[in-house]
């Protein structure tokens, strides 16, 4: 969640226009892990926000680009620490669990 009352920008919640294959696969991957529907939504939203920020499929990003995204959330978007932790978990599940990038340290 973003700073300023904890509300996400409307485009962050409804950015269904980003349909990269990895985003579709991630949603199913998280659902199969037995995660609650609201958590699936939050994780998927964070991945869509990353895709929108990068302008490309998150699966194609480098570790350094993901690090820059976190700096963007902290510096520019002023996300609260709890929101940063949730983003880290979501992207850890995406990069290390789903994509198998075990050598990555997300953030």
XYZ file of C-alpha atoms in Angstrom:
107
model
C 0.000 0.000 0.000
C 1.087 3.465 -0.712
C 1.614 6.267 1.734
C -1.177 8.735 2.261
C -3.827 6.773 4.081
C -2.671 3.407 2.803
C -4.753 3.649 -0.360
C -3.433 2.458 -3.682
C -3.786 4.563 -6.755
C -6.744 3.432 -8.876
C -4.546 2.393 -11.791
C -2.547 0.148 -9.481
C -5.660 -1.792 -8.570
C -7.076 -2.016 -12.085
C -4.022 -2.308 -14.304
C -5.460 -5.350 -16.108
C -4.098 -3.942 -19.352
C -0.732 -5.581 -18.565
C -1.064 -9.169 -19.693
C 2.489 -10.471 -19.842
C 2.577 -14.291 -19.707
C 4.522 -14.260 -16.442
C 1.802 -12.171 -14.757
C -0.894 -14.657 -15.724
C 1.271 -17.562 -14.605
C 2.134 -15.847 -11.309
C -1.481 -15.386 -10.311
C -2.119 -19.106 -10.774
C 1.148 -19.984 -9.036
C 0.199 -18.024 -5.925
C -3.346 -19.415 -5.910
C -1.971 -22.976 -6.031
C 0.123 -22.207 -2.937
C -3.129 -21.811 -0.996
C -2.715 -18.101 -0.388
C -5.818 -16.098 0.539
C -7.569 -14.347 -2.370
C -6.790 -10.839 -1.049
C -3.108 -11.759 -0.747
C -3.135 -13.099 -4.321
C -4.628 -9.772 -5.397
C -2.022 -7.753 -3.476
C 0.909 -9.808 -4.785
C -0.370 -9.650 -8.359
C -0.943 -5.911 -8.066
C 2.646 -5.424 -6.946
C 3.938 -7.410 -9.907
C 1.736 -5.379 -12.264
C 3.079 -2.174 -10.716
C 6.618 -3.419 -11.381
C 5.693 -4.242 -14.991
C 4.166 -0.813 -15.483
C 7.215 0.901 -13.944
C 9.647 -1.110 -16.068
C 7.560 -1.077 -19.240
C 8.275 -4.764 -19.783
C 7.617 -8.268 -18.548
C 8.980 -8.588 -14.984
C 10.455 -11.987 -15.914
C 12.876 -10.166 -18.232
C 14.221 -7.752 -15.611
C 17.610 -7.935 -13.965
C 18.264 -8.057 -10.248
C 19.545 -4.473 -10.424
C 16.335 -3.281 -12.113
C 14.266 -4.849 -9.328
C 16.485 -3.095 -6.789
C 15.839 0.221 -8.591
C 12.097 -0.482 -8.425
C 12.316 -0.819 -4.639
C 14.202 2.475 -4.460
C 11.420 4.021 -6.549
C 8.799 2.737 -4.094
C 10.741 4.093 -1.125
C 11.992 7.406 -2.503
C 9.403 8.486 -5.053
C 6.232 6.733 -3.936
C 7.076 6.909 -0.209
C 5.651 3.468 0.523
C 5.374 2.515 4.184
C 7.709 -0.158 5.543
C 4.866 -2.707 5.756
C 4.087 -2.166 2.070
C 7.766 -2.593 1.189
C 7.834 -5.878 3.137
C 4.775 -7.109 1.258
C 6.353 -6.111 -2.067
C 9.528 -7.972 -1.117
C 7.575 -11.138 -0.289
C 5.554 -10.918 -3.509
C 8.640 -10.441 -5.667
C 10.570 -13.117 -3.773
C 7.786 -15.582 -4.547
C 7.883 -14.483 -8.190
C 11.634 -14.502 -8.765
C 12.923 -17.253 -6.490
C 9.949 -19.572 -6.115
C 8.274 -19.338 -9.521
C 11.211 -18.445 -11.780
C 13.842 -20.349 -9.784
C 16.320 -17.494 -9.470
C 17.694 -18.744 -6.178
C 20.877 -16.698 -6.582
C 18.854 -13.474 -6.403
C 18.378 -11.492 -3.260
C 15.185 -9.544 -3.814
C 15.995 -6.175 -2.296
